[in-house]
Amino acid sequence: MRTYVYDFADGGMDMKDLLGGKGANLAEMTRLGLPVPPGFTITTEACRTYLDTGDLPEGLSACVAAHVSRVESLMGRELGNPADPLLLSVRSGGRFSMPGMMETILDIGLTDAGVAGLAAASGDERFAWDCYRRLISMYGSTVEGVPGEEFEQALASHRRAAGVATDPELSASDLRDLVEEYKKIFHAHTGRPFPQDPAEQLEGAVLAVFRSWNTERARVYRRAEHIPDDLGTAVNVMAMVYGNRGPRSGTGVAFTRDPATGARGVYGDYLPNAQGEDVVAGIRDTLPLQELARLDAPSFARLGSAMETLERHYRDLCDIEFTIEEGRLWLLQTRVGKRTAAAAFIIAAQLVDEGTIDLDEALRRVDGTRLARLMFPRFDLSGAPEPITTGVPASPGAACGRVVFDSRRAAEATGPVILVRRETNPDDLPGMLAATGILTSRGGKTSHAAVVARGLGRTCVCGAEELDVDAEGRMFRVGDLVVREGDLLSVDGATGKVYLTALPVRPSPVVRYFEGELEAGSSPLVSAVDRMMARADAVRRLEVQANADTPEDAARARRFGAAGIGLCRTEHMFLGERRALVERLILAEEEGDVRAALDALLPLQRADFTRILEVMDGLPVTIRLLDPPLHEFLPSLEELVARTAAAPDDPALEHDRTMLSAVRRMHESNPMLGLRGVRLGLLVPGLFAMQVQAIGEAAAHRAAAGGHPLPEIMVPLVGDVRELAAVRAEAERVLAGVAGAPPIPIGTMIEVPRAALTAGDIAREAEFFSFGTNDLTQMTWGFSRDDVEGTIFPAYLRLGVIDESPFESIDRRGVGRLVRLAVEGGRAVRPDLRIGVCGEHGGDPASVRFFHETGLDYVSCSPYRIPIARLEAGRAALPAST
Ligand code: PEP
Ligand code: MG
């Protein structure tokens, strides 16, 4: 028969799913012979059954009673025995730590009759009343929902009446009076007296812990931490030990090494004459743990040796909660301790040096998310004022500067600026380049602002919906507050918070190391990062390339370890002064005009490609032919309408009127599904041919100069092999006419679901595939990537429809299935087909793992995410831990 209850002696640390993290570790400590009070764990499965059916699993109560008997015999006390009652603690503990999110109830089993027995057995009447008042308030608030403030107010008024400042100064009779008052509060709210049956108390406490899995705060926490909602919590029931039994007792937390720096030693806090929750609640000031050596040297020594045992056993930093009862040490909890991102790297390297773990294990213990955290500059928040608003943290970093509202002024500004827009479009690029930070009131993590900002390494907070941006008036409002052009703003890309002041910023030593400005040995952190990167590079199978479209980005990508450019977008090359040429192309009425516009663009494109091929000499550069709808390069419809309507007959506006009719002609209801990508190549004669010619000539030029250019041509938005075949035929014709050009592979993006579904056909015409997972996600879900993150996703996350944005981390079941299908289909036709990914997911840790598992050859991501992808590709290639 299935058991829902495990004695601590029967579990182990590999049973976290069933016993929760806390229960599994209590069992492990028990097996190690460490001093853990006797107890048992009710499984997460029992919780799930209760939450599903509203009833406890059959037989659970009897099973619990049997385990209580075992605890009674080990402790030599009985539950409910008025002469010397056994008391129990009841604590939550799910698979993943959710600190403070669920319930704990101490001193279960105490009753009116038992309190006298406890006083007699302990020889301490004050202690007995203190336990009873704690039970009534904890039980009342967690099991029966009595407002906790009422208990707190009663406690405060008793302190005042007794003329004391702290709880330990209250006398036995003060506490006895307090208990009477607590019982009245309990009765007033529940209509019943405080329960005097210990078994009823225990069941009430267990049910309250089960229910606390679904409190609002627990749900919010799980959403933020990506913890599934259906795991349930285990319940740990343990014999009470007391830290509040006088000056030889106390409670504390300890770390086996400094969780901030990794330095070995005894770190933690100790609170004499107190119970656990007093430490966490911060009601009284704790002592540094070293003080315990002076207060109780034998217990301190025992604690030290228990900590050593745990570190050796877990081979990692552990944190411990302990209680000392009249000079006797008890361990109440341990777990592999939380740590800062920096400490994670440093401790992993230290454990290697100490011979505790090998480098592969060290690599398993760090991750790309933490590395990302270490790469961005941070604000020094000591003394910071309250933020004025919070948006979506879209591109990390700490930026401060003066507010500007348009890109031209940003580009012209002398000092650092924060570009504030409702949203950005490709036209804003010069301003985004000039700005240190970008703040928008619309859009989410894959909006234009976010994608471009990450690519550029600019800090970006987007979708700050409280902002009312009035670009014309050069100001924005947040509630009553008005912020004008020139005001100083600080934008925290790690948290999404925005401050109306200039906060001090610290640069990241890790980025300086990747840039080559700091030596690997310059600090323990940089040295640890260097070692993990070296190991990741040695074991990874996935190649890491960069999304880069300027020589500067390409150079940075190379410094950061990119093996090439996996996506060189060309749309930014058509902006600025070149827009006039694009306009000429669009407005051309005769073939000769088209030719003239293309001829003017050709040398400019050739120069663009030549410079990038030079920086990336010897490494592949995948150049994507023009993708976005052409009308994105034209002035806005609204502006033209306003200008021409004001003076309909003004001959000076003739050009505007022509432009207006072109913009109207090209207007599309769904431009992302319109005339873009390969469709442009097929419908705008000469456009792709010009780009291919420029690529061929740039490569020929570089080869003639003694370089080793390796360009590749990539066709966007293909949905059918015939689209690709047509572009390919034209490209081959053009390249055949370029003297001295090396062979240039031609491949395609897979970013339209139909391309994934017909990948076998497409592979006949493609020498490589690169998944454009931004568009593939957009089109698979039918989510407009520029809109949903600010509008639909917040609600979807709240409703639990999605756990995270599919634009950030690959949706394995849906989009991922298309990726797998396309890999299979493509390789069935062309077994040596090179396959990569160049959507934003190429730099996302969880997605990199998926691409490794799916057998891709490379991932391509923005330069600043290259180290993250390298690290994660290495981690994905490691064999499972033994
Ligand atoms: C993509 O769709 O994933 C992609 C890389 O192309 P873009 O983001 O430029 O549409
Ligand atoms: Mg795309």
Short mmCIF file of C-alpha atoms in Angstrom, two decimals, residues 181-383:
data_model
loop_
_atom_site.label_atom_id
_atom_site.label_comp_id
_atom_site.label_asym_id
_atom_site.label_seq_id
_atom_site.Cartn_x
_atom_site.Cartn_y
_atom_site.Cartn_z
CA GLU A 181 -6.36 37.56 26.07
CA TYR A 182 -5.15 35.55 23.04
CA LYS A 183 -7.81 32.93 23.82
CA LYS A 184 -10.48 35.62 23.85
CA ILE A 185 -9.27 36.93 20.49
CA PHE A 186 -9.35 33.38 19.13
CA HIS A 187 -12.87 32.78 20.45
CA ALA A 188 -14.16 36.10 19.15
CA HIS A 189 -13.04 35.28 15.62
CA THR A 190 -13.83 31.58 15.42
CA GLY A 191 -16.81 31.28 17.74
CA ARG A 192 -15.03 28.36 19.43
CA PRO A 193 -12.56 28.01 22.26
CA PHE A 194 -8.96 27.20 21.42
CA PRO A 195 -8.88 23.42 20.66
CA GLN A 196 -7.73 21.28 23.56
CA ASP A 197 -7.28 18.05 21.58
CA PRO A 198 -3.64 17.73 20.36
CA ALA A 199 -4.67 15.45 17.47
CA GLU A 200 -7.16 18.07 16.29
CA GLN A 201 -4.44 20.74 16.52
CA LEU A 202 -2.06 18.57 14.50
CA GLU A 203 -4.59 17.89 11.75
CA GLY A 204 -5.56 21.58 11.60
CA ALA A 205 -1.90 22.54 11.26
CA VAL A 206 -1.22 19.96 8.52
CA LEU A 207 -4.24 21.15 6.53
CA ALA A 208 -3.18 24.79 6.95
CA VAL A 209 0.25 23.97 5.54
CA PHE A 210 -1.32 22.13 2.58
CA ARG A 211 -3.63 25.07 1.90
CA SER A 212 -0.78 27.56 2.17
CA TRP A 213 0.57 26.12 -1.12
CA ASN A 214 -2.17 28.08 -2.85
CA THR A 215 -2.01 31.44 -1.09
CA GLU A 216 -1.69 34.44 -3.36
CA ARG A 217 1.86 35.21 -2.25
CA ALA A 218 2.98 31.60 -2.84
CA ARG A 219 1.48 31.69 -6.33
CA VAL A 220 3.13 34.99 -7.15
CA TYR A 221 6.47 33.68 -5.92
CA ARG A 222 6.18 30.50 -8.00
CA ARG A 223 5.33 32.48 -11.09
CA ALA A 224 8.40 34.67 -10.61
CA GLU A 225 10.64 31.67 -9.98
CA HIS A 226 9.09 29.46 -12.68
CA ILE A 227 8.10 26.81 -10.14
CA PRO A 228 5.19 24.66 -11.38
CA ASP A 229 1.89 25.14 -9.54
CA ASP A 230 1.04 21.46 -9.31
CA LEU A 231 3.89 20.14 -7.15
CA GLY A 232 2.34 20.66 -3.73
CA THR A 233 4.21 20.93 -0.45
CA ALA A 234 5.33 18.28 1.99
CA VAL A 235 4.75 18.76 5.72
CA ASN A 236 7.53 18.14 8.22
CA VAL A 237 6.42 17.22 11.73
CA MET A 238 9.19 17.25 14.29
CA ALA A 239 9.58 17.06 18.06
CA MET A 240 9.94 20.59 19.42
CA VAL A 241 13.24 21.63 20.87
CA TYR A 242 13.48 24.97 22.57
CA GLY A 243 15.76 27.86 22.02
CA ASN A 244 13.68 29.95 24.38
CA ARG A 245 14.51 28.07 27.59
CA GLY A 246 16.77 30.67 29.11
CA PRO A 247 20.29 32.02 28.60
CA ARG A 248 21.83 28.59 27.81
CA SER A 249 19.42 28.26 24.90
CA GLY A 250 19.14 30.06 21.62
CA THR A 251 18.64 29.72 17.91
CA GLY A 252 20.52 30.71 14.78
CA VAL A 253 21.44 30.28 11.16
CA ALA A 254 24.88 29.31 9.90
CA PHE A 255 26.66 29.07 6.55
CA THR A 256 29.62 26.83 5.90
CA ARG A 257 31.24 29.66 3.96
CA ASP A 258 30.48 33.29 3.23
CA PRO A 259 27.59 33.25 0.75
CA ALA A 260 28.70 36.59 -0.66
CA THR A 261 32.42 35.90 -1.22
CA GLY A 262 32.80 32.15 -0.79
CA ALA A 263 35.41 32.60 1.94
CA ARG A 264 35.48 29.59 4.30
CA GLY A 265 34.63 30.07 7.95
CA VAL A 266 31.71 30.30 10.32
CA TYR A 267 29.15 32.79 9.11
CA GLY A 268 25.73 33.45 10.47
CA ASP A 269 23.61 34.91 13.21
CA TYR A 270 22.70 33.80 16.69
CA LEU A 271 19.91 34.92 18.96
CA PRO A 272 20.10 33.76 22.59
CA ASN A 273 16.93 32.68 24.35
CA ALA A 274 14.71 32.74 21.28
CA GLN A 275 12.80 30.53 18.86
CA GLY A 276 13.46 30.26 15.12
CA GLU A 277 10.94 32.70 13.83
CA ASP A 278 12.41 35.47 16.00
CA VAL A 279 15.60 35.35 13.92
CA VAL A 280 13.81 35.47 10.60
CA ALA A 281 11.32 38.11 11.71
CA GLY A 282 14.16 40.41 12.73
CA ILE A 283 12.26 41.37 15.89
CA ARG A 284 15.44 41.47 17.95
CA ASP A 285 19.00 42.19 16.91
CA THR A 286 21.00 39.03 16.38
CA LEU A 287 24.62 38.43 17.39
CA PRO A 288 27.31 37.40 14.90
CA LEU A 289 27.66 33.63 15.12
CA GLN A 290 31.27 33.92 16.34
CA GLU A 291 29.82 35.21 19.64
CA LEU A 292 28.51 31.71 20.30
CA ALA A 293 32.13 30.59 20.82
CA ARG A 294 32.20 32.84 23.85
CA LEU A 295 28.67 32.07 25.09
CA ASP A 296 28.75 28.28 24.69
CA ALA A 297 32.08 26.92 23.47
CA PRO A 298 31.08 23.20 23.40
CA SER A 299 27.96 23.88 21.30
CA PHE A 300 29.98 26.11 18.98
CA ALA A 301 32.52 23.32 18.48
CA ARG A 302 29.76 20.76 17.81
CA LEU A 303 28.15 23.12 15.33
CA GLY A 304 31.52 23.56 13.57
CA SER A 305 31.99 19.83 13.23
CA ALA A 306 28.40 19.31 11.99
CA MET A 307 29.00 21.99 9.38
CA GLU A 308 32.14 20.26 8.22
CA THR A 309 30.30 16.97 7.94
CA LEU A 310 27.58 18.63 5.87
CA GLU A 311 29.97 20.42 3.52
CA ARG A 312 31.89 17.24 2.93
CA HIS A 313 28.71 15.29 2.32
CA TYR A 314 26.92 17.78 0.08
CA ARG A 315 30.20 18.94 -1.48
CA ASP A 316 28.87 22.48 -1.44
CA LEU A 317 28.07 25.49 0.69
CA CYS A 318 25.30 24.50 3.11
CA ASP A 319 23.17 26.69 5.26
CA ILE A 320 21.80 25.42 8.52
CA GLU A 321 19.14 26.38 11.00
CA PHE A 322 19.91 25.23 14.49
CA THR A 323 18.64 25.49 18.03
CA ILE A 324 20.50 25.07 21.28
CA GLU A 325 18.35 23.86 24.14
CA GLU A 326 20.07 24.21 27.48
CA GLY A 327 23.47 23.56 26.00
CA ARG A 328 22.34 20.80 23.62
CA LEU A 329 22.69 21.42 19.86
CA TRP A 330 19.91 20.42 17.45
CA LEU A 331 19.90 20.86 13.69
CA LEU A 332 16.48 21.84 12.33
CA GLN A 333 17.21 22.30 8.66
CA THR A 334 19.95 22.32 6.07
CA ARG A 335 20.12 22.91 2.37
CA VAL A 336 22.65 23.75 -0.26
CA GLY A 337 22.78 27.47 0.42
CA LYS A 338 21.64 30.28 -1.78
CA ARG A 339 24.40 32.60 -2.93
CA THR A 340 25.05 35.61 -5.07
CA ALA A 341 25.96 35.17 -8.72
CA ALA A 342 29.58 36.08 -7.97
CA ALA A 343 29.81 33.63 -5.07
CA ALA A 344 28.42 30.84 -7.27
CA PHE A 345 31.43 31.14 -9.58
CA ILE A 346 33.94 31.72 -6.82
CA ILE A 347 32.73 28.84 -4.66
CA ALA A 348 32.62 26.44 -7.61
CA ALA A 349 36.27 27.27 -8.39
CA GLN A 350 37.27 27.00 -4.73
CA LEU A 351 35.69 23.56 -4.41
CA VAL A 352 37.72 22.45 -7.44
CA ASP A 353 40.91 23.76 -5.84
CA GLU A 354 40.06 22.00 -2.60
CA GLY A 355 39.64 18.74 -4.50
CA THR A 356 35.99 18.45 -3.53
CA ILE A 357 34.52 18.54 -7.04
CA ASP A 358 35.90 18.36 -10.56
CA LEU A 359 35.66 21.09 -13.19
CA ASP A 360 32.65 19.52 -14.88
CA GLU A 361 30.73 19.58 -11.62
CA ALA A 362 31.83 23.20 -11.11
CA LEU A 363 30.45 24.04 -14.54
CA ARG A 364 27.13 22.38 -13.65
CA ARG A 365 26.87 24.64 -10.62
CA VAL A 366 27.09 27.93 -12.46
CA ASP A 367 24.79 29.07 -15.24
CA GLY A 368 24.25 31.62 -17.93
CA THR A 369 21.59 33.51 -16.01
CA ARG A 370 24.07 34.20 -13.25
CA LEU A 371 26.80 35.06 -15.72
CA ALA A 372 24.44 37.58 -17.34
CA ARG A 373 23.88 39.15 -13.94
CA LEU A 374 27.63 39.56 -13.54
CA MET A 375 28.06 41.22 -16.90
CA PHE A 376 25.96 44.29 -16.46
CA PRO A 377 26.96 47.40 -14.58
CA ARG A 378 24.94 47.92 -11.46
CA PHE A 379 23.59 50.85 -9.60
CA ASP A 380 24.80 51.54 -6.16
CA LEU A 381 21.37 51.68 -4.51
CA SER A 382 22.50 52.78 -1.07
CA GLY A 383 20.75 56.08 -0.54
#
